[in-house]
Amino acid sequence: MFRFPWTLTDNPVGWVEITDSCNIECRGCYRRRLEGHKSLAQIEEEIGFMQRFRNVDQINLAGGEPLVHPEIVEIVRLIHARGLKPCIISNGQRLKKPGLLESLKKAGLEHISFHVDSGQIRPGWTGKSEEELNALREVLADRIHRAGGIKCGFNMTVTRSNLDHVPRMVRWALSQRGRVTGLTFIVLRGGVLREGYTYLALGRPVQIPPDALGYLTDEATRGEYVYATDVRDVLRQNFPEYSPAAYLGGSVRSESLKWIVAQTICSGRQMIGSAGPRAIELFQSAYHYLFGRYSLGSRRPLGHTALGMALLDRGMARAFWQWIRRGLIFRPVYGLAMAIVQPPDELPDGTFEMCDGCPDMTYFQGKLVHSCRLDEYRQFGSLLSQVPRQMTSQARD
Ligand code: SF4
């Protein structure tokens, strides 16, 4: 696989949280409600910081729930006016508001990624199975499709309990015939407060209230954990055409796979192949050469022309021949990108392994921090670390 060339200061994505308010509840949510909505000035400062110090191509607006921010349309317009791609990570609840989607489209919205899964407390959908939630996903995909010109994706938190639903989610996305262009599978991760450990922030011992951080969990929940490679293997077993071609590793261990990415090529309800590592490398390098920054994908949805890459990439060549062999040449071709993300893993020494080249860095008091651990900064002033209590008492003596 090709290792994405993304770094702290040259990365396609800037993660900007515009509010910590939300209108539903998700299991293991990273964000506590402490401050509510940010001001437009604060948000514009963060966008400017991302553009200047991270060389971003897109801004992912997140939260909380970004659609509950009263100035969401103006924020999208601000990003578009800077020549960046405005993307929203949303639970979709607020899209029912008449005229909101049309205003967002007019303001320049390019992509929306919906977080819908069975771990959510959502009016009218709580307790529904992943299968039953396809009805909600259909409503949201339909709304975006009718607005036109906005790419649509879905996120799902994966645990041992709903791992078997992953291939069904892909089949549902294929049944949308190009209305859905991206799926992100995020495996559940959290932290456990350990007996006999002292927790430090800014080098000083701190007390952590049990509900301080949304991702604090218990030993039992760790039994629900799966690895990104487990999700990859389930996809491989169910879709022979699925072939991941790019990755991000871990910040500590050389063998870690934290992001596993495939650009599958599809036609009708069929997956006909996957772009190979050369195709991904060529796109990243060419985009950076032409536009001076990396990208998660071009503005235009992937289509027939992409099959032209068959001359340069084995994966695309296989897709091209499947397209011919299966008699699909009169059918539209589209892309279904699939990312599997493995959030921070606790290591035996009590430290945490992050994603190397993290695309979801966010702004905090003049610096870039991992958005998945932002609440540690917001509540304790720095990342938390843990040391066995006997070590702190020995240090004191
Ligand atoms: S390290 Fe970055 S990419 Fe990985 S889970 Fe955290 S915020 Fe997301």
Short mmCIF file of C-alpha atoms and ligand atoms in Angstrom, two decimals:
data_model
loop_
_atom_site.label_atom_id
_atom_site.label_comp_id
_atom_site.label_asym_id
_atom_site.label_seq_id
_atom_site.Cartn_x
_atom_site.Cartn_y
_atom_site.Cartn_z
CA MET A 1 0.00 0.00 0.00
CA PHE A 2 0.98 3.64 -0.49
CA ARG A 3 1.62 5.62 2.70
CA PHE A 4 -0.18 8.97 2.44
CA PRO A 5 2.47 11.73 2.48
CA TRP A 6 0.45 13.84 4.94
CA THR A 7 2.18 15.63 7.81
CA LEU A 8 1.27 18.14 10.51
CA THR A 9 2.04 21.12 8.23
CA ASP A 10 1.08 19.71 4.83
CA ASN A 11 -2.21 17.89 5.22
CA PRO A 12 -5.41 17.95 3.13
CA VAL A 13 -7.75 18.36 6.09
CA GLY A 14 -8.34 20.99 8.75
CA TRP A 15 -10.78 19.85 11.47
CA VAL A 16 -12.70 22.85 12.79
CA GLU A 17 -15.17 22.35 15.63
CA ILE A 18 -17.67 25.22 15.53
CA THR A 19 -19.81 24.16 18.51
CA ASP A 20 -19.87 21.48 21.23
CA SER A 21 -23.67 21.53 21.32
CA CYS A 22 -25.52 18.59 19.81
CA ASN A 23 -29.10 17.38 19.31
CA ILE A 24 -28.51 13.65 19.81
CA GLU A 25 -26.16 11.41 21.86
CA CYS A 26 -23.56 8.94 20.55
CA ARG A 27 -21.78 6.15 22.37
CA GLY A 28 -18.15 7.08 23.03
CA CYS A 29 -18.62 10.66 21.79
CA TYR A 30 -15.33 12.61 22.03
CA ARG A 31 -16.96 15.94 22.82
CA ARG A 32 -18.38 17.19 26.13
CA ARG A 33 -20.72 20.18 26.09
CA LEU A 34 -18.73 22.93 27.79
CA GLU A 35 -18.81 26.13 25.68
CA GLY A 36 -21.65 25.98 23.13
CA HIS A 37 -21.25 27.83 19.80
CA LYS A 38 -17.98 29.55 18.76
CA SER A 39 -18.12 33.07 17.33
CA LEU A 40 -17.70 33.68 13.61
CA ALA A 41 -14.46 35.57 14.36
CA GLN A 42 -13.03 32.64 16.33
CA ILE A 43 -14.03 30.20 13.57
CA GLU A 44 -12.53 32.39 10.82
CA GLU A 45 -9.28 32.62 12.84
CA GLU A 46 -9.11 28.82 13.04
CA ILE A 47 -9.79 28.42 9.30
CA GLY A 48 -7.05 30.96 8.54
CA PHE A 49 -4.65 29.11 10.87
CA MET A 50 -5.37 25.81 9.08
CA GLN A 51 -4.79 27.38 5.67
CA ARG A 52 -1.55 29.12 6.73
CA PHE A 53 0.11 26.49 8.95
CA ARG A 54 -1.36 23.22 7.62
CA ASN A 55 -1.76 23.98 3.90
CA VAL A 56 -5.20 22.37 3.85
CA ASP A 57 -7.45 21.65 0.86
CA GLN A 58 -10.66 21.20 2.83
CA ILE A 59 -12.19 22.18 6.14
CA ASN A 60 -14.18 19.51 7.99
CA LEU A 61 -16.76 21.31 10.09
CA ALA A 62 -17.49 19.22 13.16
CA GLY A 63 -18.61 19.51 16.77
CA GLY A 64 -20.93 18.66 18.54
CA GLU A 65 -23.38 18.99 15.68
CA PRO A 66 -22.30 21.74 13.23
CA LEU A 67 -25.78 22.16 11.71
CA VAL A 68 -27.12 23.54 15.02
CA HIS A 69 -24.74 26.52 14.76
CA PRO A 70 -26.90 29.54 13.81
CA GLU A 71 -24.27 30.84 11.34
CA ILE A 72 -23.49 27.54 9.61
CA VAL A 73 -24.39 28.93 6.16
CA GLU A 74 -22.09 31.94 6.59
CA ILE A 75 -19.28 29.66 7.83
CA VAL A 76 -19.57 27.50 4.69
CA ARG A 77 -19.49 30.67 2.58
CA LEU A 78 -16.31 31.84 4.37
CA ILE A 79 -14.52 28.55 3.58
CA HIS A 80 -15.66 28.55 -0.04
CA ALA A 81 -14.51 32.16 -0.46
CA ARG A 82 -10.99 31.08 0.57
CA GLY A 83 -10.90 28.51 -2.26
CA LEU A 84 -11.13 25.60 0.20
CA LYS A 85 -13.65 22.73 0.14
CA PRO A 86 -16.33 23.05 2.83
CA CYS A 87 -17.28 19.63 4.29
CA ILE A 88 -19.67 18.95 7.16
CA ILE A 89 -19.58 15.97 9.56
CA SER A 90 -23.17 15.73 10.77
CA ASN A 91 -25.80 13.45 12.30
CA GLY A 92 -28.28 14.85 9.76
CA GLN A 93 -31.08 15.58 12.24
CA ARG A 94 -31.17 19.33 11.47
CA LEU A 95 -31.47 18.80 7.70
CA LYS A 96 -35.23 18.66 8.18
CA LYS A 97 -35.10 22.48 8.64
CA PRO A 98 -36.75 23.92 5.51
CA GLY A 99 -34.34 25.66 3.14
CA LEU A 100 -31.20 24.88 5.15
CA LEU A 101 -29.72 22.43 2.63
CA GLU A 102 -30.48 24.74 -0.31
CA SER A 103 -28.75 27.64 1.51
CA LEU A 104 -25.73 25.45 2.30
CA LYS A 105 -25.48 24.40 -1.33
CA LYS A 106 -25.69 28.02 -2.51
CA ALA A 107 -22.96 28.94 0.02
CA GLY A 108 -20.66 26.35 -1.58
CA LEU A 109 -21.02 23.16 0.48
CA GLU A 110 -19.15 20.35 -1.35
CA HIS A 111 -19.41 17.29 0.90
CA ILE A 112 -21.46 16.07 3.83
CA SER A 113 -20.65 12.95 5.84
CA PHE A 114 -23.43 11.57 8.04
CA HIS A 115 -22.75 9.71 11.28
CA VAL A 116 -25.58 7.20 11.61
CA ASP A 117 -25.29 4.00 13.68
CA SER A 118 -26.99 1.89 16.31
CA GLY A 119 -24.90 3.41 19.11
CA GLN A 120 -26.89 6.65 18.97
CA ILE A 121 -29.77 7.99 21.07
CA ARG A 122 -31.73 9.68 18.28
CA PRO A 123 -35.43 10.67 18.40
CA GLY A 124 -37.48 8.05 16.53
CA TRP A 125 -34.47 5.80 15.85
CA THR A 126 -33.04 4.82 19.23
CA GLY A 127 -32.56 1.05 19.60
CA LYS A 128 -32.95 0.40 15.87
CA SER A 129 -30.63 -2.15 14.29
CA GLU A 130 -28.05 -1.13 11.70
CA GLU A 131 -30.32 -2.77 9.11
CA GLU A 132 -33.33 -0.70 10.20
CA LEU A 133 -31.17 2.45 10.15
CA ASN A 134 -30.71 2.00 6.39
CA ALA A 135 -34.14 3.62 6.06
CA LEU A 136 -32.77 6.77 7.73
CA ARG A 137 -29.60 6.63 5.63
CA GLU A 138 -31.83 6.40 2.53
CA VAL A 139 -33.77 9.54 3.54
CA LEU A 140 -30.55 11.50 4.06
CA ALA A 141 -28.92 10.27 0.81
CA ASP A 142 -32.12 11.12 -1.06
CA ARG A 143 -32.20 14.65 0.34
CA ILE A 144 -28.59 15.31 -0.71
CA HIS A 145 -29.18 13.76 -4.13
CA ARG A 146 -32.21 15.97 -4.74
CA ALA A 147 -30.24 19.10 -3.77
CA GLY A 148 -27.58 18.04 -6.31
CA GLY A 149 -23.86 18.88 -6.51
CA ILE A 150 -22.94 17.81 -2.96
CA LYS A 151 -20.99 14.61 -2.28
CA CYS A 152 -22.54 12.35 0.36
CA GLY A 153 -20.88 9.85 2.71
CA PHE A 154 -21.67 7.87 5.85
CA ASN A 155 -19.72 7.07 9.02
CA MET A 156 -20.33 4.16 11.34
CA THR A 157 -18.74 3.24 14.66
CA VAL A 158 -17.76 -0.44 14.48
CA THR A 159 -17.74 -2.83 17.42
CA ARG A 160 -17.62 -6.63 17.72
CA SER A 161 -21.45 -6.52 17.89
CA ASN A 162 -22.04 -4.77 14.56
CA LEU A 163 -18.94 -5.90 12.63
CA ASP A 164 -21.07 -8.30 10.57
CA HIS A 165 -23.16 -5.35 9.41
CA VAL A 166 -20.20 -3.72 7.62
CA PRO A 167 -20.64 -5.69 4.34
CA ARG A 168 -24.39 -5.00 4.45
CA MET A 169 -23.62 -1.29 4.78
CA VAL A 170 -21.46 -1.54 1.64
CA ARG A 171 -24.23 -3.38 -0.23
CA TRP A 172 -26.66 -0.66 0.83
CA ALA A 173 -24.22 2.00 -0.46
CA LEU A 174 -23.89 0.10 -3.77
CA SER A 175 -27.69 0.02 -4.05
CA GLN A 176 -27.54 3.84 -4.10
CA ARG A 177 -25.72 3.63 -7.47
CA GLY A 178 -23.37 6.55 -6.92
CA ARG A 179 -25.53 8.71 -4.65
CA VAL A 180 -23.18 7.67 -1.81
CA THR A 181 -19.48 8.18 -2.60
CA GLY A 182 -17.82 7.45 0.74
CA LEU A 183 -18.00 5.17 3.79
CA THR A 184 -15.92 5.57 6.95
CA PHE A 185 -15.75 2.76 9.48
CA ILE A 186 -14.36 3.97 12.83
CA VAL A 187 -13.58 1.17 15.26
CA LEU A 188 -14.64 1.95 18.83
CA ARG A 189 -11.84 3.00 21.19
CA GLY A 190 -11.78 4.59 24.64
CA GLY A 191 -9.71 4.97 27.77
CA VAL A 192 -10.07 3.22 31.13
CA LEU A 193 -9.28 5.00 34.40
CA ARG A 194 -7.00 2.53 36.22
CA GLU A 195 -6.76 1.80 39.92
CA GLY A 196 -3.25 2.39 41.25
CA TYR A 197 -2.42 5.03 38.63
CA THR A 198 -1.87 8.76 38.98
CA TYR A 199 -3.10 10.90 36.10
CA LEU A 200 -0.99 13.90 35.14
CA ALA A 201 -1.74 17.03 33.14
CA LEU A 202 0.84 19.79 32.62
CA GLY A 203 3.10 17.54 34.72
CA ARG A 204 0.86 17.76 37.82
CA PRO A 205 -1.47 15.08 39.31
CA VAL A 206 -5.13 15.69 38.45
CA GLN A 207 -8.43 14.13 39.51
CA ILE A 208 -10.54 12.95 36.55
CA PRO A 209 -14.29 12.83 37.29
CA PRO A 210 -15.69 9.58 35.77
CA ASP A 211 -17.91 11.49 33.30
CA ALA A 212 -15.33 14.15 32.36
CA LEU A 213 -14.40 12.55 29.03
CA GLY A 214 -16.95 10.99 26.69
CA TYR A 215 -14.56 8.20 25.72
CA LEU A 216 -13.84 6.97 29.23
CA THR A 217 -15.01 3.41 29.34
CA ASP A 218 -14.69 0.20 31.33
CA GLU A 219 -12.82 -3.08 30.88
CA ALA A 220 -15.99 -4.82 29.65
CA THR A 221 -16.35 -2.42 26.73
CA ARG A 222 -12.80 -3.21 25.65
CA GLY A 223 -14.18 -6.67 24.79
CA GLU A 224 -16.16 -4.89 22.07
CA TYR A 225 -13.02 -3.60 20.39
CA VAL A 226 -12.03 -4.77 16.92
CA TYR A 227 -9.03 -3.71 14.83
CA ALA A 228 -9.01 -1.84 11.54
CA THR A 229 -7.55 -5.01 10.01
CA ASP A 230 -10.61 -6.99 11.23
CA VAL A 231 -12.89 -4.66 9.27
CA ARG A 232 -10.58 -4.90 6.25
CA ASP A 233 -10.69 -8.71 6.40
CA VAL A 234 -14.49 -8.77 6.57
CA LEU A 235 -14.63 -6.53 3.49
CA ARG A 236 -12.14 -8.73 1.65
CA GLN A 237 -14.16 -11.85 2.46
CA ASN A 238 -17.33 -10.29 1.08
CA PHE A 239 -15.99 -8.23 -1.85
CA PRO A 240 -13.18 -9.81 -3.92
CA GLU A 241 -12.88 -6.51 -5.83
CA TYR A 242 -12.16 -4.62 -2.59
CA SER A 243 -8.43 -3.89 -2.28
CA PRO A 244 -7.06 -1.22 0.09
CA ALA A 245 -4.30 0.81 -1.55
CA ALA A 246 -3.23 3.45 0.97
CA TYR A 247 -2.69 3.80 4.70
CA LEU A 248 -1.55 5.81 7.68
CA GLY A 249 0.46 4.04 10.34
CA GLY A 250 0.75 4.54 14.08
CA SER A 251 2.85 7.11 15.92
CA VAL A 252 4.75 4.43 17.90
CA ARG A 253 4.69 0.90 16.47
CA SER A 254 5.99 0.23 12.93
CA GLU A 255 3.44 -2.53 12.29
CA SER A 256 0.34 -0.45 13.19
CA LEU A 257 -2.33 0.29 10.59
CA LYS A 258 -4.46 3.19 11.79
CA TRP A 259 -6.04 4.31 8.52
CA ILE A 260 -6.73 1.77 5.77
CA VAL A 261 -8.13 3.34 2.61
CA ALA A 262 -9.57 1.87 -0.59
CA GLN A 263 -10.99 3.73 -3.61
CA THR A 264 -13.37 1.13 -5.05
CA ILE A 265 -14.67 1.50 -8.60
CA CYS A 266 -18.33 0.63 -9.15
CA SER A 267 -21.01 0.47 -11.81
CA GLY A 268 -24.71 -0.14 -11.18
CA ARG A 269 -24.89 -2.10 -7.90
CA GLN A 270 -21.56 -3.81 -8.60
CA MET A 271 -18.05 -3.21 -7.31
CA ILE A 272 -15.79 -3.84 -10.31
CA GLY A 273 -12.41 -3.17 -8.74
CA SER A 274 -10.23 -0.86 -6.66
CA ALA A 275 -7.66 1.79 -7.53
CA GLY A 276 -4.14 0.50 -6.85
CA PRO A 277 -1.34 2.20 -4.83
CA ARG A 278 0.13 3.78 -7.98
CA ALA A 279 -3.16 5.48 -8.84
CA ILE A 280 -3.45 6.94 -5.31
CA GLU A 281 0.20 8.05 -5.34
CA LEU A 282 -0.20 9.64 -8.75
CA PHE A 283 -3.31 11.53 -7.64
CA GLN A 284 -1.69 12.83 -4.43
CA SER A 285 1.53 13.90 -6.21
CA ALA A 286 -0.20 15.40 -9.25
CA TYR A 287 -2.70 17.33 -7.12
CA HIS A 288 0.12 18.69 -4.95
CA TYR A 289 2.14 19.61 -8.06
CA LEU A 290 -0.83 21.39 -9.68
CA PHE A 291 -2.46 23.02 -6.63
CA GLY A 292 0.36 23.13 -4.07
CA ARG A 293 -1.46 20.98 -1.51
CA TYR A 294 -2.66 17.41 -0.94
CA SER A 295 -6.31 16.40 -1.30
CA LEU A 296 -8.76 13.74 -0.19
CA GLY A 297 -10.34 13.77 -3.63
CA SER A 298 -11.15 15.94 -6.61
CA ARG A 299 -14.19 18.23 -6.64
CA ARG A 300 -15.77 16.24 -9.49
CA PRO A 301 -17.13 12.77 -8.67
CA LEU A 302 -15.14 9.88 -10.12
CA GLY A 303 -16.50 8.67 -13.50
CA HIS A 304 -15.62 6.81 -16.72
CA THR A 305 -12.52 8.92 -17.30
CA ALA A 306 -10.91 7.39 -14.22
CA LEU A 307 -10.72 4.11 -16.12
CA GLY A 308 -8.11 5.83 -18.27
CA MET A 309 -5.76 5.21 -15.33
CA ALA A 310 -5.83 1.55 -16.41
CA LEU A 311 -2.69 2.31 -18.41
CA LEU A 312 -0.81 3.34 -15.27
CA ASP A 313 -2.22 1.23 -12.47
CA ARG A 314 -2.93 -2.52 -12.18
CA GLY A 315 -5.94 -2.03 -9.93
CA MET A 316 -7.56 0.33 -12.41
CA ALA A 317 -6.68 -2.06 -15.27
CA ARG A 318 -8.50 -4.89 -13.48
CA ALA A 319 -11.52 -2.63 -12.95
CA PHE A 320 -11.50 -1.65 -16.61
CA TRP A 321 -11.53 -5.31 -17.79
CA GLN A 322 -14.30 -6.22 -15.31
CA TRP A 323 -16.32 -3.28 -16.69
CA ILE A 324 -15.94 -4.77 -20.20
CA ARG A 325 -16.33 -8.43 -19.20
CA ARG A 326 -19.50 -7.78 -17.19
CA GLY A 327 -21.12 -5.84 -20.09
CA LEU A 328 -21.35 -2.62 -18.09
CA ILE A 329 -19.95 -0.29 -20.73
CA PHE A 330 -23.26 1.56 -21.13
CA ARG A 331 -23.59 2.01 -17.37
CA PRO A 332 -22.19 4.99 -15.42
CA VAL A 333 -19.02 4.39 -13.41
CA TYR A 334 -18.64 5.87 -9.94
CA GLY A 335 -16.30 5.67 -6.99
CA LEU A 336 -17.04 4.45 -3.47
CA ALA A 337 -14.17 5.42 -1.19
CA MET A 338 -13.83 3.36 2.01
CA ALA A 339 -11.76 4.42 4.99
CA ILE A 340 -11.24 2.34 8.13
CA VAL A 341 -9.98 4.35 11.11
CA GLN A 342 -8.51 2.99 14.34
CA PRO A 343 -8.46 5.75 17.01
CA PRO A 344 -5.83 5.92 19.77
CA ASP A 345 -4.71 2.59 21.23
CA GLU A 346 -3.49 2.33 24.79
CA LEU A 347 -0.04 0.71 24.88
CA PRO A 348 1.29 -1.57 27.67
CA ASP A 349 3.34 1.31 29.13
CA GLY A 350 0.18 3.42 29.54
CA THR A 351 0.93 5.78 26.65
CA PHE A 352 -1.36 6.10 23.62
CA GLU A 353 -0.58 5.44 19.96
CA MET A 354 -2.03 8.09 17.66
CA CYS A 355 -2.43 8.13 13.87
CA ASP A 356 0.83 9.19 12.19
CA GLY A 357 -0.01 12.05 9.80
CA CYS A 358 -3.37 12.55 11.56
CA PRO A 359 -5.81 14.24 9.15
CA ASP A 360 -8.16 15.31 11.97
CA MET A 361 -5.92 17.79 13.76
CA THR A 362 -7.82 20.71 15.22
CA TYR A 363 -6.95 24.14 16.66
CA PHE A 364 -6.45 24.79 20.37
CA GLN A 365 -4.98 27.99 21.78
CA GLY A 366 -2.56 28.66 18.92
CA LYS A 367 -1.55 25.07 18.22
CA LEU A 368 -2.69 21.90 16.41
CA VAL A 369 -3.92 18.99 18.55
CA HIS A 370 -5.54 15.62 17.83
CA SER A 371 -9.29 16.30 17.77
CA CYS A 372 -10.00 12.91 19.35
CA ARG A 373 -8.23 14.09 22.54
CA LEU A 374 -9.24 17.78 22.42
CA ASP A 375 -11.31 17.47 25.60
CA GLU A 376 -8.18 16.65 27.59
CA TYR A 377 -6.76 20.05 26.55
CA ARG A 378 -10.08 21.84 27.13
CA GLN A 379 -10.53 20.39 30.63
CA PHE A 380 -6.98 19.77 31.89
CA GLY A 381 -4.84 22.11 29.77
CA SER A 382 -2.80 19.30 28.15
CA LEU A 383 -2.89 15.65 27.10
CA LEU A 384 -3.31 13.35 30.10
CA SER A 385 -0.66 10.79 30.94
CA GLN A 386 -0.77 8.05 33.52
CA VAL A 387 1.94 6.66 35.80
CA PRO A 388 1.78 3.83 38.38
CA ARG A 389 1.10 5.45 41.78
CA GLN A 390 4.17 3.84 43.41
CA MET A 391 6.36 5.74 40.92
CA THR A 392 4.86 9.13 41.94
CA SER A 393 5.23 8.27 45.66
CA GLN A 394 8.89 7.15 45.07
CA ALA A 395 9.49 10.44 43.16
CA ARG A 396 8.01 12.38 46.11
CA ASP A 397 10.32 10.52 48.61
S1 SF4 B 1 -5.22 10.54 15.95
FE1 SF4 B 1 -6.24 11.89 14.48
S2 SF4 B 1 -7.03 10.58 12.87
FE2 SF4 B 1 -6.54 9.30 14.61
S3 SF4 B 1 -8.47 9.13 15.70
FE3 SF4 B 1 -7.34 10.82 16.61
S4 SF4 B 1 -8.05 12.65 15.57
FE4 SF4 B 1 -8.67 10.86 14.34
#
